[in-house]
Short mmCIF file of C-alpha atoms in Angstrom, two decimals:
data_model
loop_
_atom_site.label_atom_id
_atom_site.label_comp_id
_atom_site.label_asym_id
_atom_site.label_seq_id
_atom_site.Cartn_x
_atom_site.Cartn_y
_atom_site.Cartn_z
CA UNK A 1 120.56 171.74 142.45
CA UNK A 2 121.32 170.56 138.95
CA UNK A 3 118.78 167.71 138.35
CA UNK A 4 116.20 167.01 135.65
CA UNK A 5 112.69 167.71 136.90
CA UNK A 6 109.62 165.68 136.01
CA UNK A 7 106.04 166.85 135.50
CA UNK A 8 104.03 168.15 138.40
CA UNK A 9 101.55 165.44 139.38
CA UNK A 10 99.05 168.04 140.53
CA UNK A 11 99.22 170.16 137.37
CA UNK A 12 96.07 170.01 135.25
CA UNK A 13 96.70 169.06 131.63
CA UNK A 14 94.63 169.04 128.50
CA UNK A 15 93.38 165.60 127.42
CA UNK A 16 95.70 163.79 125.01
CA UNK A 17 94.55 161.18 122.53
CA UNK A 18 94.92 157.48 123.36
CA UNK A 19 96.68 157.05 120.03
CA UNK A 20 99.46 159.42 121.14
CA UNK A 21 100.60 156.85 123.73
CA UNK A 22 102.17 154.64 121.03
CA UNK A 23 104.88 155.62 118.54
CA UNK A 24 103.96 155.77 114.88
CA UNK A 25 106.09 152.70 114.01
CA UNK A 26 105.58 150.66 117.15
CA UNK A 27 105.09 146.91 116.67
CA UNK A 28 101.78 147.10 118.58
CA UNK A 29 100.32 148.81 115.51
CA UNK A 30 101.29 145.77 113.40
CA UNK A 31 99.72 143.40 115.94
CA UNK A 32 96.56 145.50 115.80
CA UNK A 33 96.51 145.50 111.99
CA UNK A 34 97.33 141.80 111.58
CA UNK A 35 94.66 140.56 113.99
CA UNK A 36 91.99 142.93 112.68
CA UNK A 37 92.65 141.86 109.08
CA UNK A 38 92.18 138.18 109.98
CA UNK A 39 89.20 138.71 112.31
CA UNK A 40 87.31 140.93 109.87
CA UNK A 41 87.52 138.25 107.17
CA UNK A 42 87.03 135.18 109.39
CA UNK A 43 84.88 136.22 112.33
CA UNK A 44 82.85 133.01 112.08
CA UNK A 45 86.00 130.99 112.87
CA UNK A 46 85.86 132.15 116.48
CA UNK A 47 83.31 131.02 119.07
CA UNK A 48 79.80 132.47 118.84
CA UNK A 49 80.06 134.79 121.83
CA UNK A 50 78.81 138.24 120.89
CA UNK A 51 76.56 136.94 118.14
CA UNK A 52 73.45 137.10 120.37
CA UNK A 53 71.73 140.48 120.58
CA UNK A 54 70.34 139.77 124.06
CA UNK A 55 72.28 139.53 127.32
CA UNK A 56 75.59 141.08 128.28
CA UNK A 57 77.85 142.12 125.41
CA UNK A 58 80.98 140.04 124.81
CA UNK A 59 84.51 141.19 124.09
CA UNK A 60 85.46 141.06 120.42
CA UNK A 61 87.72 138.05 119.71
CA UNK A 62 90.26 140.29 117.98
CA UNK A 63 90.81 142.21 121.22
CA UNK A 64 91.61 139.03 123.16
CA UNK A 65 93.82 137.64 120.39
CA UNK A 66 95.82 140.91 120.32
CA UNK A 67 96.25 140.63 124.08
CA UNK A 68 97.57 137.07 123.82
CA UNK A 69 99.94 137.79 120.93
CA UNK A 70 101.37 140.80 122.76
CA UNK A 71 101.63 138.81 125.99
CA UNK A 72 103.42 135.80 124.51
CA UNK A 73 105.82 138.12 122.65
CA UNK A 74 106.79 139.58 126.00
CA UNK A 75 106.86 136.36 128.03
CA UNK A 76 103.44 136.93 129.64
CA UNK A 77 101.21 133.88 129.16
CA UNK A 78 99.24 133.85 132.43
CA UNK A 79 95.67 135.13 132.13
CA UNK A 80 95.92 136.77 135.56
CA UNK A 81 99.09 138.63 134.59
CA UNK A 82 97.50 139.70 131.30
CA UNK A 83 94.55 141.06 133.28
CA UNK A 84 96.93 143.19 135.36
CA UNK A 85 98.70 144.46 132.23
CA UNK A 86 95.37 145.79 130.97
CA UNK A 87 95.34 148.27 133.88
CA UNK A 88 98.96 149.43 133.97
CA UNK A 89 100.72 148.78 130.64
CA UNK A 90 100.29 151.70 128.21
CA UNK A 91 100.94 149.46 125.19
CA UNK A 92 98.25 146.99 126.30
CA UNK A 93 95.87 149.85 127.15
CA UNK A 94 96.34 151.12 123.61
CA UNK A 95 95.82 147.64 122.09
CA UNK A 96 92.65 146.98 124.09
CA UNK A 97 91.36 150.57 123.78
CA UNK A 98 91.20 150.81 127.59
CA UNK A 99 89.05 147.68 127.91
CA UNK A 100 90.14 145.33 130.70
CA UNK A 101 88.65 141.81 130.52
CA UNK A 102 89.03 139.68 133.64
CA UNK A 103 91.35 136.67 133.77
CA UNK A 104 88.52 134.14 133.39
CA UNK A 105 87.39 135.76 130.13
CA UNK A 106 90.98 135.82 128.87
CA UNK A 107 91.60 132.17 129.78
CA UNK A 108 88.27 131.04 128.28
CA UNK A 109 89.13 132.62 124.94
CA UNK A 110 92.32 130.55 124.67
CA UNK A 111 90.50 127.35 125.65
CA UNK A 112 87.54 127.84 123.31
CA UNK A 113 89.27 129.20 120.18
CA UNK A 114 92.09 126.75 119.57
CA UNK A 115 91.02 126.04 116.00
CA UNK A 116 90.72 129.73 115.10
CA UNK A 117 94.17 130.47 116.57
CA UNK A 118 95.58 127.63 114.47
CA UNK A 119 94.08 129.24 111.38
CA UNK A 120 95.69 132.59 112.24
CA UNK A 121 99.09 130.85 112.38
CA UNK A 122 98.43 129.15 109.05
CA UNK A 123 97.39 132.38 107.31
CA UNK A 124 100.32 134.31 108.76
CA UNK A 125 102.72 131.61 107.54
CA UNK A 126 101.04 131.84 104.14
CA UNK A 127 101.81 135.57 104.14
CA UNK A 128 105.44 134.81 105.01
CA UNK A 129 105.61 132.34 102.13
CA UNK A 130 103.93 134.67 99.63
CA UNK A 131 106.26 137.51 100.66
CA UNK A 132 109.37 135.36 100.27
CA UNK A 133 110.34 135.03 103.91
CA UNK A 134 109.68 131.28 103.82
CA UNK A 135 111.25 129.60 100.79
CA UNK A 136 110.60 125.98 101.69
CA UNK A 137 113.75 124.71 99.97
CA UNK A 138 115.53 123.44 103.09
CA UNK A 139 113.50 122.43 106.16
CA UNK A 140 114.93 121.34 109.48
CA UNK A 141 112.80 119.13 111.74
CA UNK A 142 113.37 118.72 115.45
CA UNK A 143 111.50 117.92 118.65
CA UNK A 144 111.86 119.15 122.21
CA UNK A 145 110.38 117.92 125.48
CA UNK A 146 108.29 120.57 127.24
CA UNK A 147 107.29 119.88 130.82
CA UNK A 148 103.53 119.48 131.17
CA UNK A 149 101.12 121.05 133.62
CA UNK A 150 99.81 117.62 134.55
CA UNK A 151 98.49 115.63 137.46
CA UNK A 152 99.92 112.41 138.82
CA UNK A 153 100.31 109.53 136.37
CA UNK A 154 98.78 106.10 136.86
CA UNK A 155 100.04 102.72 135.77
CA UNK A 156 98.19 99.64 134.51
CA UNK A 157 98.42 97.70 137.77
CA UNK A 158 97.01 100.65 139.76
CA UNK A 159 94.11 100.98 137.31
CA UNK A 160 93.35 97.25 137.47
CA UNK A 161 93.47 97.14 141.28
CA UNK A 162 91.16 100.11 141.55
CA UNK A 163 88.77 98.53 139.03
CA UNK A 164 88.64 95.30 141.05
CA UNK A 165 87.87 97.23 144.25
CA UNK A 166 85.21 99.37 142.59
CA UNK A 167 83.48 96.38 141.03
CA UNK A 168 83.36 94.76 144.47
CA UNK A 169 81.84 97.91 145.99
CA UNK A 170 79.38 98.18 143.12
CA UNK A 171 78.23 94.60 143.71
CA UNK A 172 77.52 95.39 147.37
CA UNK A 173 75.49 98.48 146.51
CA UNK A 174 73.48 96.63 143.84
CA UNK A 175 72.76 93.85 146.33
CA UNK A 176 71.60 96.52 148.78
CA UNK A 177 69.24 97.95 146.16
CA UNK A 178 67.75 94.49 145.53
CA UNK A 179 67.18 94.00 149.23
CA UNK A 180 65.43 97.38 149.51
CA UNK A 181 63.21 96.46 146.55
CA UNK A 182 62.08 93.29 148.36
CA UNK A 183 61.48 95.19 151.62
CA UNK A 184 59.45 97.80 149.74
CA UNK A 185 57.03 95.13 148.59
CA UNK A 186 56.56 93.84 152.15
CA UNK A 187 55.74 97.04 154.07
CA UNK A 188 53.33 99.85 153.53
CA UNK A 189 55.46 102.84 154.67
CA UNK A 190 58.06 103.28 151.95
CA UNK A 191 59.05 106.96 152.20
CA UNK A 192 62.13 106.21 154.30
CA UNK A 193 63.11 103.38 151.95
CA UNK A 194 62.81 105.68 148.94
CA UNK A 195 65.30 108.06 150.56
CA UNK A 196 67.74 105.23 151.22
CA UNK A 197 67.37 103.99 147.65
CA UNK A 198 68.06 107.46 146.26
CA UNK A 199 71.29 107.72 148.27
CA UNK A 200 72.45 104.24 147.20
CA UNK A 201 71.49 104.90 143.55
CA UNK A 202 73.60 108.08 143.56
CA UNK A 203 76.58 106.13 144.88
CA UNK A 204 76.01 103.44 142.23
CA UNK A 205 76.03 106.09 139.46
CA UNK A 206 79.26 107.60 140.80
CA UNK A 207 80.93 104.19 140.90
CA UNK A 208 79.82 103.41 137.34
CA UNK A 209 81.25 106.74 136.12
CA UNK A 210 84.60 106.09 137.79
CA UNK A 211 84.70 102.54 136.42
CA UNK A 212 84.06 103.88 132.92
CA UNK A 213 86.92 106.40 133.27
CA UNK A 214 89.30 103.72 134.55
CA UNK A 215 88.35 101.38 131.69
CA UNK A 216 89.14 104.19 129.23
CA UNK A 217 92.56 104.69 130.86
CA UNK A 218 93.18 100.94 130.72
CA UNK A 219 92.25 100.86 127.03
CA UNK A 220 94.62 103.77 126.27
CA UNK A 221 97.48 102.10 128.15
CA UNK A 222 96.98 98.88 126.20
CA UNK A 223 96.62 100.63 122.84
CA UNK A 224 99.81 102.72 123.14
CA UNK A 225 101.70 99.94 124.97
CA UNK A 226 102.71 102.36 127.71
CA UNK A 227 103.43 101.56 131.35
CA UNK A 228 101.99 104.82 132.68
CA UNK A 229 99.55 107.51 131.61
CA UNK A 230 98.48 110.88 132.96
CA UNK A 231 94.84 111.96 133.21
CA UNK A 232 95.83 114.93 131.01
CA UNK A 233 96.99 112.68 128.11
CA UNK A 234 100.70 113.29 128.64
CA UNK A 235 103.42 110.76 129.43
CA UNK A 236 106.66 110.49 131.38
CA UNK A 237 109.56 111.37 129.07
CA UNK A 238 113.30 111.67 129.44
CA UNK A 239 114.45 115.25 128.99
CA UNK A 240 117.55 117.26 129.83
CA UNK A 241 116.24 117.85 133.34
CA UNK A 242 115.38 114.21 134.04
CA UNK A 243 112.19 112.21 133.72
CA UNK A 244 108.99 114.24 133.93
CA UNK A 245 105.47 114.37 132.53
CA UNK A 246 106.09 116.11 129.22
CA UNK A 247 104.78 116.82 125.76
CA UNK A 248 106.98 116.33 122.72
CA UNK A 249 106.79 119.55 120.67
CA UNK A 250 107.73 119.18 117.00
CA UNK A 251 108.89 122.13 114.89
CA UNK A 252 109.64 122.42 111.17
CA UNK A 253 112.00 125.37 110.57
CA UNK A 254 112.75 127.00 107.22
CA UNK A 255 116.42 127.66 106.46
CA UNK A 256 115.85 131.03 104.73
CA UNK A 257 115.00 133.14 107.79
CA UNK A 258 114.77 130.53 110.56
CA UNK A 259 110.99 130.79 110.72
CA UNK A 260 108.74 128.00 111.98
CA UNK A 261 106.80 126.56 109.05
CA UNK A 262 104.75 124.15 111.15
CA UNK A 263 104.55 123.08 114.79
CA UNK A 264 102.81 120.14 116.39
CA UNK A 265 102.38 118.68 119.88
CA UNK A 266 102.50 114.93 120.49
CA UNK A 267 102.51 112.71 123.57
CA UNK A 268 104.92 110.24 121.98
CA UNK A 269 108.12 109.88 123.99
CA UNK A 270 110.39 109.80 120.92
CA UNK A 271 110.54 111.32 117.43
CA UNK A 272 110.21 108.08 115.49
CA UNK A 273 107.56 108.04 112.78
CA UNK A 274 107.25 111.85 112.82
CA UNK A 275 109.37 112.67 109.74
CA UNK A 276 107.01 111.75 106.92
CA UNK A 277 103.80 113.03 108.63
CA UNK A 278 105.40 116.44 109.34
CA UNK A 279 106.51 116.85 105.73
CA UNK A 280 102.99 115.90 104.66
CA UNK A 281 101.45 118.51 107.00
CA UNK A 282 103.67 121.23 105.53
CA UNK A 283 102.56 120.21 102.04
CA UNK A 284 98.87 120.26 103.05
CA UNK A 285 98.94 123.62 104.84
CA UNK A 286 101.37 125.65 102.73
CA UNK A 287 101.67 123.63 99.49
CA UNK A 288 105.40 123.29 100.11
CA UNK A 289 107.40 120.24 99.07
CA UNK A 290 110.97 120.91 100.22
CA UNK A 291 114.06 120.14 98.21
CA UNK A 292 115.95 119.01 101.31
CA UNK A 293 114.96 117.91 104.81
CA UNK A 294 117.32 117.78 107.79
CA UNK A 295 116.71 115.93 111.06
CA UNK A 296 118.61 114.25 113.88
CA UNK A 297 118.94 110.52 114.55
CA UNK A 298 115.64 110.40 116.45
CA UNK A 299 113.84 110.54 113.08
CA UNK A 300 115.88 107.77 111.48
CA UNK A 301 113.20 105.49 110.07
CA UNK A 302 114.66 104.19 106.85
CA UNK A 303 111.31 103.41 105.18
CA UNK A 304 110.11 107.02 105.67
CA UNK A 305 113.40 108.42 104.37
CA UNK A 306 113.20 106.19 101.30
CA UNK A 307 109.59 107.20 100.66
CA UNK A 308 110.44 110.91 100.77
CA UNK A 309 113.47 110.52 98.52
CA UNK A 310 111.89 108.24 95.94
CA UNK A 311 108.23 109.25 95.94
CA UNK A 312 108.44 112.95 96.86
CA UNK A 313 111.88 113.70 95.41
CA UNK A 314 112.97 115.19 98.75
CA UNK A 315 116.65 114.77 99.56
CA UNK A 316 116.91 113.71 103.20
CA UNK A 317 119.76 114.32 105.61
CA UNK A 318 118.68 112.39 108.68
CA UNK A 319 121.45 111.36 111.05
CA UNK A 320 121.97 107.60 111.21
CA UNK A 321 120.88 105.95 114.44
CA UNK A 322 123.54 103.43 115.45
CA UNK A 323 122.89 100.71 118.00
CA UNK A 324 125.46 99.60 120.58
CA UNK A 325 126.53 96.60 118.48
CA UNK A 326 127.34 98.82 115.48
CA UNK A 327 129.34 101.20 117.67
CA UNK A 328 131.38 98.32 119.12
CA UNK A 329 132.05 97.00 115.62
CA UNK A 330 133.24 100.41 114.44
CA UNK A 331 135.66 100.64 117.39
CA UNK A 332 136.99 97.13 116.65
CA UNK A 333 137.38 97.87 112.92
CA UNK A 334 134.82 95.26 111.87
CA UNK A 335 133.16 95.85 108.47
CA UNK A 336 131.39 93.85 105.77
CA UNK A 337 131.52 94.04 101.97
CA UNK A 338 128.88 92.64 99.63
CA UNK A 339 129.90 90.91 96.38
CA UNK A 340 126.93 90.92 94.03
CA UNK A 341 128.35 88.45 91.49
CA UNK A 342 129.02 85.77 94.10
CA UNK A 343 126.06 86.82 96.28
CA UNK A 344 128.15 86.66 99.43
CA UNK A 345 129.52 89.01 102.09
CA UNK A 346 133.13 89.10 103.29
CA UNK A 347 134.11 90.54 106.65
CA UNK A 348 137.19 92.62 107.44
CA UNK A 349 138.91 89.41 108.63
CA UNK A 350 138.48 87.74 105.24
CA UNK A 351 135.73 85.28 106.22
CA UNK A 352 132.74 84.67 103.93
CA UNK A 353 129.05 84.94 104.86
CA UNK A 354 126.64 82.97 102.66
CA UNK A 355 122.82 83.15 102.26
CA UNK A 356 120.96 81.39 105.06
CA UNK A 357 117.33 80.28 104.63
CA UNK A 358 114.98 82.20 102.32
CA UNK A 359 113.75 85.76 102.08
CA UNK A 360 112.06 87.27 105.15
CA UNK A 361 109.20 89.74 104.78
CA UNK A 362 108.29 92.22 107.52
CA UNK A 363 104.86 93.65 106.71
CA UNK A 364 104.99 96.09 109.64
CA UNK A 365 108.20 97.71 108.39
CA UNK A 366 107.49 96.91 104.75
CA UNK A 367 110.86 95.26 104.17
CA UNK A 368 112.17 92.21 102.33
CA UNK A 369 115.53 90.85 103.50
CA UNK A 370 117.98 87.97 103.11
CA UNK A 371 120.12 86.73 106.00
CA UNK A 372 123.80 85.87 105.41
CA UNK A 373 125.72 83.73 107.93
CA UNK A 374 129.43 83.12 108.48
CA UNK A 375 130.79 79.67 107.72
CA UNK A 376 134.02 79.69 109.71
CA UNK A 377 133.78 82.15 112.61
CA UNK A 378 135.11 79.96 115.45
CA UNK A 379 138.88 80.47 114.76
CA UNK A 380 138.44 84.26 114.40
CA UNK A 381 140.50 86.22 116.97
CA UNK A 382 137.91 89.00 117.33
CA UNK A 383 134.79 86.82 117.36
CA UNK A 384 133.90 87.98 120.89
CA UNK A 385 133.68 91.57 119.61
CA UNK A 386 131.65 90.53 116.56
CA UNK A 387 129.10 87.97 117.76
CA UNK A 388 128.25 85.67 120.65
CA UNK A 389 126.26 83.25 118.47
CA UNK A 390 127.57 79.70 118.31
CA UNK A 391 126.35 79.49 114.71
CA UNK A 392 128.56 82.35 113.53
CA UNK A 393 128.01 85.96 112.60
CA UNK A 394 124.91 86.84 110.56
CA UNK A 395 124.12 90.00 108.62
CA UNK A 396 120.93 91.19 106.92
CA UNK A 397 120.81 92.26 103.28
CA UNK A 398 117.68 94.22 102.34
CA UNK A 399 116.06 94.38 98.93
CA UNK A 400 116.95 98.08 98.81
CA UNK A 401 120.44 97.55 100.27
CA UNK A 402 122.17 99.42 97.44
CA UNK A 403 120.12 102.55 98.17
CA UNK A 404 120.74 102.14 101.93
CA UNK A 405 124.49 101.93 101.38
CA UNK A 406 124.44 105.04 99.20
CA UNK A 407 122.48 106.92 101.87
CA UNK A 408 124.96 105.91 104.59
CA UNK A 409 127.88 107.02 102.38
CA UNK A 410 126.14 110.37 101.78
CA UNK A 411 125.67 110.98 105.50
CA UNK A 412 129.32 110.11 106.22
CA UNK A 413 130.53 112.48 103.48
CA UNK A 414 131.29 116.19 103.68
CA UNK A 415 127.80 117.24 102.53
CA UNK A 416 126.13 115.13 105.20
CA UNK A 417 128.34 116.59 107.94
CA UNK A 418 127.69 120.11 106.64
CA UNK A 419 123.91 119.61 106.77
CA UNK A 420 124.12 118.26 110.34
CA UNK A 421 125.93 121.46 111.39
CA UNK A 422 123.23 123.49 109.66
CA UNK A 423 120.53 121.54 111.53
CA UNK A 424 121.86 122.67 114.89
CA UNK A 425 121.81 126.33 113.87
CA UNK A 426 118.27 126.07 112.51
CA UNK A 427 116.40 123.99 115.08
CA UNK A 428 118.01 125.05 118.34
CA UNK A 429 117.28 128.78 118.05
CA UNK A 430 113.44 128.65 117.88
CA UNK A 431 113.19 126.25 120.82
CA UNK A 432 115.65 128.32 122.82
CA UNK A 433 113.69 131.53 122.25
CA UNK A 434 110.30 129.98 123.00
CA UNK A 435 111.51 128.23 126.16
CA UNK A 436 113.02 131.52 127.32
CA UNK A 437 109.58 133.12 126.93
CA UNK A 438 107.96 130.20 128.76
CA UNK A 439 110.07 130.63 131.90
CA UNK A 440 110.22 128.09 134.71
CA UNK A 441 106.56 127.09 134.34
CA UNK A 442 106.41 126.34 130.60
CA UNK A 443 102.79 125.35 130.00
CA UNK A 444 99.70 126.74 131.71
CA UNK A 445 97.03 124.63 130.01
CA UNK A 446 96.24 120.92 130.26
CA UNK A 447 95.40 118.39 127.60
CA UNK A 448 96.77 117.87 124.10
CA UNK A 449 94.25 120.16 122.40
CA UNK A 450 94.79 123.14 124.69
CA UNK A 451 98.57 122.71 124.77
CA UNK A 452 98.54 122.72 120.95
CA UNK A 453 96.79 126.10 121.10
CA UNK A 454 99.45 127.43 123.46
CA UNK A 455 102.27 126.26 121.18
CA UNK A 456 100.47 127.82 118.20
CA UNK A 457 100.48 131.21 119.95
CA UNK A 458 104.20 130.81 120.69
CA UNK A 459 104.79 129.90 117.02
CA UNK A 460 102.88 132.99 115.86
CA UNK A 461 104.78 135.20 118.30
CA UNK A 462 108.15 133.76 117.28
CA UNK A 463 107.57 134.22 113.55
CA UNK A 464 106.20 137.73 114.14
CA UNK A 465 109.33 138.68 116.09
CA UNK A 466 111.59 137.22 113.39
CA UNK A 467 109.73 139.29 110.81
CA UNK A 468 110.22 142.46 112.88
CA UNK A 469 113.96 141.82 113.06
CA UNK A 470 114.53 141.44 109.30
CA UNK A 471 112.02 143.84 107.69
CA UNK A 472 111.12 147.52 107.95
CA UNK A 473 107.86 148.56 109.61
CA UNK A 474 106.30 150.11 106.49
CA UNK A 475 107.10 147.05 104.38
CA UNK A 476 105.44 144.71 106.90
CA UNK A 477 102.40 146.97 107.13
CA UNK A 478 102.03 147.05 103.37
CA UNK A 479 102.30 143.25 103.09
CA UNK A 480 99.69 142.70 105.81
CA UNK A 481 97.26 145.12 104.17
CA UNK A 482 97.61 143.52 100.73
CA UNK A 483 97.43 139.89 101.87
CA UNK A 484 94.25 137.87 101.34
CA UNK A 485 93.25 136.82 104.85
CA UNK A 486 90.05 135.03 103.88
CA UNK A 487 90.15 131.33 104.70
CA UNK A 488 89.08 129.13 101.79
CA UNK A 489 86.04 127.05 102.81
#
């Protein structure tokens, strides 16, 4: 028979080195080098396991970090699956030098070393910047809803009802304790009463703990003005697959090589008020002030855009968020023109709008505005499409209206449309890759802090894979070896 034959399983062979299992330019060698370089310089950043000379020895944090980075690169995020890989995967066996930590040890490392993992991401991104892979000239910002590993949510009415019931139960138990105290003073044999008091006191303590937790949930609901909240600090959000308990993952992507400059996890249902803080975080962590920032309409907060353009000299291309009234006006051909000399507006039907009342200041939005109102709107043939007010159509003119108009014209022009096309190519790819790695069960941890750690590992894995795809092995190795991995205190 003409078939290729394999090795004889029963043939004795001379021992081969563990290092021979992996090719000379395999990416596992870069994972090994990268993690060792960081851990050797910043061992104190990890938890203090292994620092005690007594007791059972701990696994080195670099070993567990290598395991996680390799796992997330290959779509393996479960600690139990990573444990199995330690016994059967030759690449993992090489990385861990035949050590096989159990799943509890693997999971505990991720939970207890979130801050250190965040520092690894920061230092690796610094390497990418220093080596020219991240330019920081054009940054694209986007958010994506990631389904949470969360328990059932509770609403304010449920919390309040439960509080009322618990307070009633607590009152009964406290009254029972008072009655036992009086009985104790009247009889000589009190051993049985002491046992009853201990049981009731335990129940009282449990009720007080639950009441405290419910009061905290009530306070959170009131502070964030939300209807519902999950015990794992996530919220119901509208995503592509419907309404679920989700986290809103933010990513800042550099245009040069589509690498993630910064990622963040929030429990806010929308992207409003995220633009300026994200740009600030990039500046703090990597000393990057971009020349241009691109974002979709979810980030359209005009005061933040103006701040970035005027104070930080960052040109913003944030899609304009139109409300339903503005869309109806555009369909009907309704528009308004301001005449500075006369200080009036004229509409597309030729009617004038004059100043009405004085200036209005909004301290929350930091705006100053003047309202203009139409004088003769009743005869207008398209009034029903323009306004339903019996006083006539009104329009707001802001103190920075000239800058606002220029920004709107920029976004409607060719450059604005071009940057919006670029945004889609920059922001969609990282989220698509990471969600592919995540699979059908995206997040395995609970709580904002732990989920942030998980997203940080995905960010590190994504940037590492991008680097592998655009640079030769020897060049990456040389850059890792020469980089200063020491965190500045």
